[in-house]
């Protein structure tokens, strides 16, 4: 009994550290936006401007990630003509819903999942800030919009507090918010799966492949983690009590793809962020590289070699999802 309670405390501490990664991501995004890397008029409502400056390598890395994920996401919306749903797993303070609405690209419904404490914070911000709450009300039609401290369900946007390791509950919550397994579905996970054990993330990928007939999964996270630089990244996070328990699947681009192909997905692609970054339009690169002076390119390259974008598809209705490329 005593040891069970010790284990539970250990798990709680670890989950708390994982939840803390949400703030890191939002702070980095807010900083990069304030320098002018990309536009996001909503991030300021979720996180304060960081006091310290962030290294340009970090902001350039975030820029490549936002562009890469955005490209794949828009290709999916185009193939499905927005007649689809998006499920953002471990969404943190992501502002994608508002940006898609501004661009007139909302799917039929956009769902976000995160731990209940993160969701409560997000909903608190939404409730208290009209630039966030107004677009939700505007896109809503039909029955009354449900918004309390722990969940939000409108006709186009739902935020669900759930643990991605508890799939039956997750599915039940999604269904309560009118998730429709027959609709083409885009699942996204940005720096999330690595915080789950291999067994838990495999179960999640398998569940998604089982429930949706037509789907795409975009996964952004670490790769090439078996080398020295990877070990430094692991040690850094460990010193903050944050274990990268899913690191095994982040050994290479091959292991990243394999996990999808082994668990019910028909196609899988993976590229490291060096490839994503160098493939960006020359004019964009020129613009962002003029924003801040970068001392040495080596660190930027090392960082980008250790992150990747992986996307997998299954496509019973022949929507052409397998053709989606960067
Ligand atoms: C590094 S943050 C990334 C947040 C967001 N995807 C982004 O890129 O800005 C990881 C997020 O995943 C969430 N997360 C990790 N494991 C989870 C789990 N088992 N269930 C629900 N959320 C989880 C964390 O709470 C956190 O918000």
XYZ file of C-alpha atoms and ligand atoms in Angstrom:
353
model
C 0.000 0.000 0.000
C 2.776 2.396 1.040
C 4.654 1.704 -2.156
C 1.511 2.157 -4.291
C 0.997 5.609 -2.801
C 4.671 6.455 -3.404
C 4.265 5.422 -7.036
C 1.181 7.535 -7.411
C 2.971 10.563 -6.010
C 5.811 9.915 -8.443
C 3.360 9.734 -11.344
C 1.690 12.960 -10.202
C 4.988 14.807 -10.040
C 5.828 13.558 -13.512
C 2.410 14.525 -14.947
C 2.786 17.963 -13.362
C 6.149 18.412 -15.100
C 4.563 17.331 -18.394
C 1.794 19.883 -17.922
C 4.520 22.507 -17.379
C 5.765 21.917 -20.931
C 2.595 23.627 -22.123
C 3.835 26.951 -20.706
C 7.260 26.546 -22.294
C 5.677 26.055 -25.706
C 3.335 29.061 -25.357
C 6.108 31.337 -24.074
C 8.373 30.439 -26.991
C 5.541 31.029 -29.438
C 4.598 34.366 -27.876
C 8.222 35.507 -27.982
C 8.667 34.524 -31.643
C 5.394 36.269 -32.549
C 6.530 39.451 -30.746
C 9.727 39.506 -32.842
C 7.672 39.134 -36.032
C 8.337 35.532 -37.125
C 4.660 34.928 -37.798
C 1.328 36.534 -36.883
C -0.840 35.291 -34.051
C -3.141 37.927 -32.565
C -4.459 35.440 -29.971
C -1.397 34.046 -28.199
C -1.080 37.205 -26.048
C -4.348 36.294 -24.318
C -2.947 32.988 -23.098
C 0.558 33.788 -21.984
C 2.486 36.838 -20.831
C 5.460 38.128 -22.776
C 8.541 36.273 -21.438
C 10.968 38.448 -19.503
C 14.071 36.892 -21.001
C 14.797 36.804 -24.686
C 14.769 33.430 -26.392
C 17.621 32.301 -28.595
C 17.015 32.902 -32.322
C 17.564 29.168 -32.943
C 14.462 28.454 -30.857
C 12.317 30.988 -32.696
C 13.489 29.793 -36.107
C 12.718 26.220 -35.042
C 9.215 27.221 -33.991
C 8.764 29.090 -37.262
C 9.640 25.984 -39.288
C 7.278 23.902 -37.172
C 4.357 26.316 -37.504
C 4.884 26.524 -41.276
C 5.341 22.765 -41.725
C 2.316 21.766 -39.646
C 0.271 24.562 -41.273
C 1.124 23.292 -44.750
C 0.017 19.716 -44.000
C -3.088 20.918 -42.183
C -4.174 23.147 -45.063
C -3.596 20.346 -47.562
C -5.947 18.156 -45.496
C -8.576 20.913 -45.308
C -8.324 21.358 -49.060
C -8.691 17.626 -49.823
C -11.738 17.400 -47.554
C -13.101 20.865 -48.455
C -13.299 21.527 -44.687
C -15.940 18.807 -44.477
C -13.971 17.196 -41.692
C -13.058 17.407 -38.033
C -9.772 18.190 -36.319
C -8.707 16.678 -32.997
C -5.747 18.444 -31.439
C -4.203 16.075 -28.866
C -2.333 17.738 -25.976
C -3.317 21.105 -27.454
C -2.137 23.237 -24.535
C -2.785 26.916 -25.285
C -2.839 26.417 -29.055
C -4.654 29.203 -30.931
C -5.385 27.297 -34.135
C -9.178 27.464 -33.760
C -9.179 31.287 -33.901
C -6.682 31.441 -36.763
C -8.684 28.985 -38.860
C -11.843 30.957 -38.195
C -10.161 34.180 -39.345
C -9.096 32.424 -42.538
C -12.543 30.992 -43.106
C -11.101 27.499 -42.862
C -12.935 26.043 -39.891
C -13.640 22.319 -40.099
C -17.112 21.110 -39.164
C -15.828 20.790 -35.638
C -12.505 21.396 -33.936
C -11.717 19.444 -30.737
C -8.926 19.944 -28.252
C -7.798 17.530 -25.569
C -5.487 18.192 -22.651
C -5.229 17.422 -18.959
C -8.187 18.883 -16.997
C -6.025 21.460 -15.153
C -4.690 22.849 -18.442
C -8.203 22.925 -19.916
C -9.523 24.799 -16.880
C -6.872 27.485 -17.377
C -7.591 27.751 -21.064
C -11.329 28.076 -20.496
C -10.761 30.703 -17.814
C -8.837 32.804 -20.353
C -11.520 32.314 -22.971
C -14.330 33.266 -20.615
C -12.611 36.422 -19.413
C -11.325 37.716 -22.769
C -13.846 38.808 -25.415
C -11.389 38.542 -28.354
C -11.331 34.803 -27.540
C -14.953 34.243 -26.548
C -16.574 36.304 -29.330
C -15.368 34.165 -32.254
C -16.642 31.039 -30.477
C -20.069 32.614 -29.985
C -20.089 33.847 -33.608
C -19.354 30.401 -35.002
C -21.956 28.788 -32.773
C -25.470 27.912 -33.890
C -28.250 25.749 -32.531
C -28.655 24.719 -28.933
C -27.088 26.589 -26.065
C -23.349 26.763 -25.850
C -21.972 24.832 -22.898
C -19.125 26.524 -21.099
C -18.235 25.853 -17.486
C -14.952 25.811 -15.605
C -13.860 22.425 -16.977
C -15.313 22.009 -20.449
C -16.480 23.927 -23.432
C -18.776 22.601 -26.138
C -20.021 24.807 -28.940
C -21.185 23.704 -32.368
C -17.738 24.252 -33.958
C -15.298 24.025 -31.043
C -14.957 21.730 -28.038
C -12.305 21.620 -25.334
C -12.150 18.400 -23.364
C -10.210 17.717 -20.187
C -9.016 14.124 -20.481
C -5.970 11.900 -20.207
C -4.798 10.586 -23.572
C -3.786 7.362 -21.829
C -7.393 6.588 -20.918
C -8.933 5.814 -24.279
C -12.453 4.608 -23.371
C -13.045 7.811 -21.380
C -11.521 9.918 -24.123
C -13.805 8.358 -26.736
C -16.850 8.786 -24.510
C -16.040 12.470 -23.954
C -15.478 13.082 -27.656
C -18.778 11.404 -28.525
C -20.599 13.505 -25.941
C -19.323 16.533 -27.868
C -20.640 15.082 -31.155
C -17.406 13.774 -32.579
C -18.424 11.874 -35.728
C -16.208 8.870 -36.593
C -17.581 8.878 -40.159
C -16.098 12.290 -40.933
C -12.568 12.582 -42.344
C -10.489 13.415 -39.294
C -7.190 15.139 -38.760
C -5.441 14.257 -35.510
C -2.528 16.432 -34.443
C 0.038 15.981 -31.692
C 2.817 18.526 -31.263
C 5.421 17.467 -28.701
C 2.984 15.215 -26.877
C 3.535 11.515 -27.645
C 7.090 11.531 -26.254
C 5.621 12.161 -22.789
C 3.660 8.906 -22.971
C 5.079 5.389 -22.761
C 5.456 3.497 -25.996
C 2.504 1.288 -25.014
C 0.239 4.269 -24.362
C 1.107 6.100 -27.576
C 0.784 2.873 -29.593
C -2.685 2.328 -28.094
C -3.651 5.886 -29.033
C -2.499 5.497 -32.654
C -4.248 2.123 -32.900
C -7.452 3.521 -31.427
C -7.428 6.407 -33.932
C -6.783 4.082 -36.877
C -9.584 1.810 -35.674
C -12.261 4.430 -35.153
C -11.753 6.683 -38.190
C -12.084 5.386 -41.761
C -10.455 8.413 -43.335
C -7.842 10.146 -41.288
C -4.503 11.851 -41.184
C -2.238 12.115 -38.139
C 0.349 14.875 -37.913
C 2.987 14.258 -35.278
C 5.694 16.804 -34.517
C 8.332 15.790 -32.009
C 11.889 14.747 -31.256
C 13.928 12.431 -33.462
C 17.526 11.103 -33.618
C 17.470 10.968 -29.844
C 20.016 8.165 -29.502
C 23.015 10.447 -30.145
C 24.932 12.750 -27.780
C 22.849 15.830 -28.508
C 19.697 13.763 -27.936
C 21.065 12.622 -24.574
C 21.673 16.261 -23.573
C 18.042 17.051 -24.438
C 16.876 14.087 -22.332
C 19.105 15.134 -19.382
C 17.882 18.744 -19.554
C 14.265 17.712 -19.262
C 15.025 15.088 -16.651
C 16.594 17.747 -14.450
C 13.112 19.328 -14.434
C 11.501 15.991 -13.447
C 10.255 15.530 -16.985
C 11.023 12.058 -18.288
C 10.781 11.501 -22.000
C 9.274 8.065 -21.461
C 8.349 7.658 -25.118
C 11.843 8.368 -26.422
C 12.283 4.871 -27.912
C 9.996 5.781 -30.803
C 12.051 8.923 -31.388
C 15.244 7.114 -32.322
C 14.973 7.792 -36.053
C 12.666 8.830 -38.867
C 12.162 5.097 -39.460
C 10.952 4.408 -35.894
C 8.642 7.402 -36.145
C 7.025 6.005 -39.309
C 7.033 2.397 -38.133
C 4.805 3.074 -35.108
C 2.035 4.248 -37.460
C 2.445 1.433 -39.975
C 2.413 -1.156 -37.176
C -0.800 0.235 -35.715
C -3.272 0.390 -38.555
C -2.168 3.372 -40.664
C -1.735 2.845 -44.423
C 0.981 5.383 -45.239
C 3.576 7.193 -43.153
C 6.137 9.885 -43.977
C 8.725 11.565 -41.805
C 11.225 14.357 -42.432
C 13.550 16.134 -40.070
C 13.180 19.856 -39.496
C 16.387 20.672 -41.392
C 14.551 19.474 -44.476
C 11.408 21.401 -43.552
C 13.392 24.582 -42.863
C 15.542 24.484 -45.972
C 12.466 23.687 -48.068
C 10.668 26.875 -46.999
C 10.224 29.529 -49.714
C 13.425 31.561 -50.159
C 11.599 34.863 -49.572
C 10.261 33.624 -46.199
C 13.694 32.488 -45.106
C 15.217 35.803 -46.150
C 12.600 37.679 -44.156
C 12.921 35.682 -40.919
C 16.708 35.422 -41.081
C 16.846 39.224 -41.142
C 14.861 39.476 -37.893
C 17.633 38.443 -35.519
C 21.339 37.898 -35.762
C 22.342 34.245 -35.489
C 25.873 33.706 -34.252
C 26.519 30.228 -35.579
C 24.337 28.052 -37.718
C 25.634 24.834 -36.220
C 23.363 24.857 -33.177
C 20.322 25.654 -35.312
C 21.127 22.662 -37.511
C 21.699 20.376 -34.536
C 18.399 21.407 -33.025
C 16.523 20.898 -36.259
C 18.128 17.495 -36.783
C 16.483 16.486 -33.510
C 12.894 17.350 -34.373
C 10.731 15.945 -37.120
C 7.357 16.086 -38.748
C 5.716 12.744 -39.323
C 2.353 12.293 -41.018
C 0.329 9.169 -41.600
C -2.892 8.543 -43.471
C -5.674 6.054 -43.995
C -8.129 6.698 -46.732
C -11.051 4.308 -47.356
C -12.992 6.908 -49.352
C -10.102 7.728 -51.696
C -9.946 11.403 -50.843
C -6.304 11.461 -51.944
C -4.910 11.832 -48.424
C -1.871 9.727 -49.279
C -0.811 12.373 -51.828
C -0.390 15.023 -49.145
C 3.256 16.043 -48.989
C 5.430 18.857 -47.719
C 4.917 20.434 -25.003
S 3.244 20.759 -24.649
C 2.670 21.111 -26.283
C 1.388 21.877 -26.322
C 0.869 22.168 -27.738
N 0.690 20.942 -28.491
C 1.830 23.087 -28.452
O 2.548 22.618 -29.308
O 1.844 24.270 -28.121
C 2.594 19.117 -24.351
C 1.117 19.116 -23.997
O 0.634 17.776 -23.987
C -0.209 17.607 -22.863
N -0.216 16.190 -22.510
C 0.868 15.379 -22.358
N 0.478 14.139 -21.970
C -0.883 14.166 -21.917
C -1.862 13.196 -21.575
N -1.529 11.960 -21.215
N -3.158 13.555 -21.615
C -3.524 14.827 -21.965
N -2.632 15.790 -22.300
C -1.325 15.467 -22.265
C 0.431 18.491 -21.800
O -0.445 18.819 -20.748
C 0.847 19.712 -22.614
O -0.160 20.691 -22.695
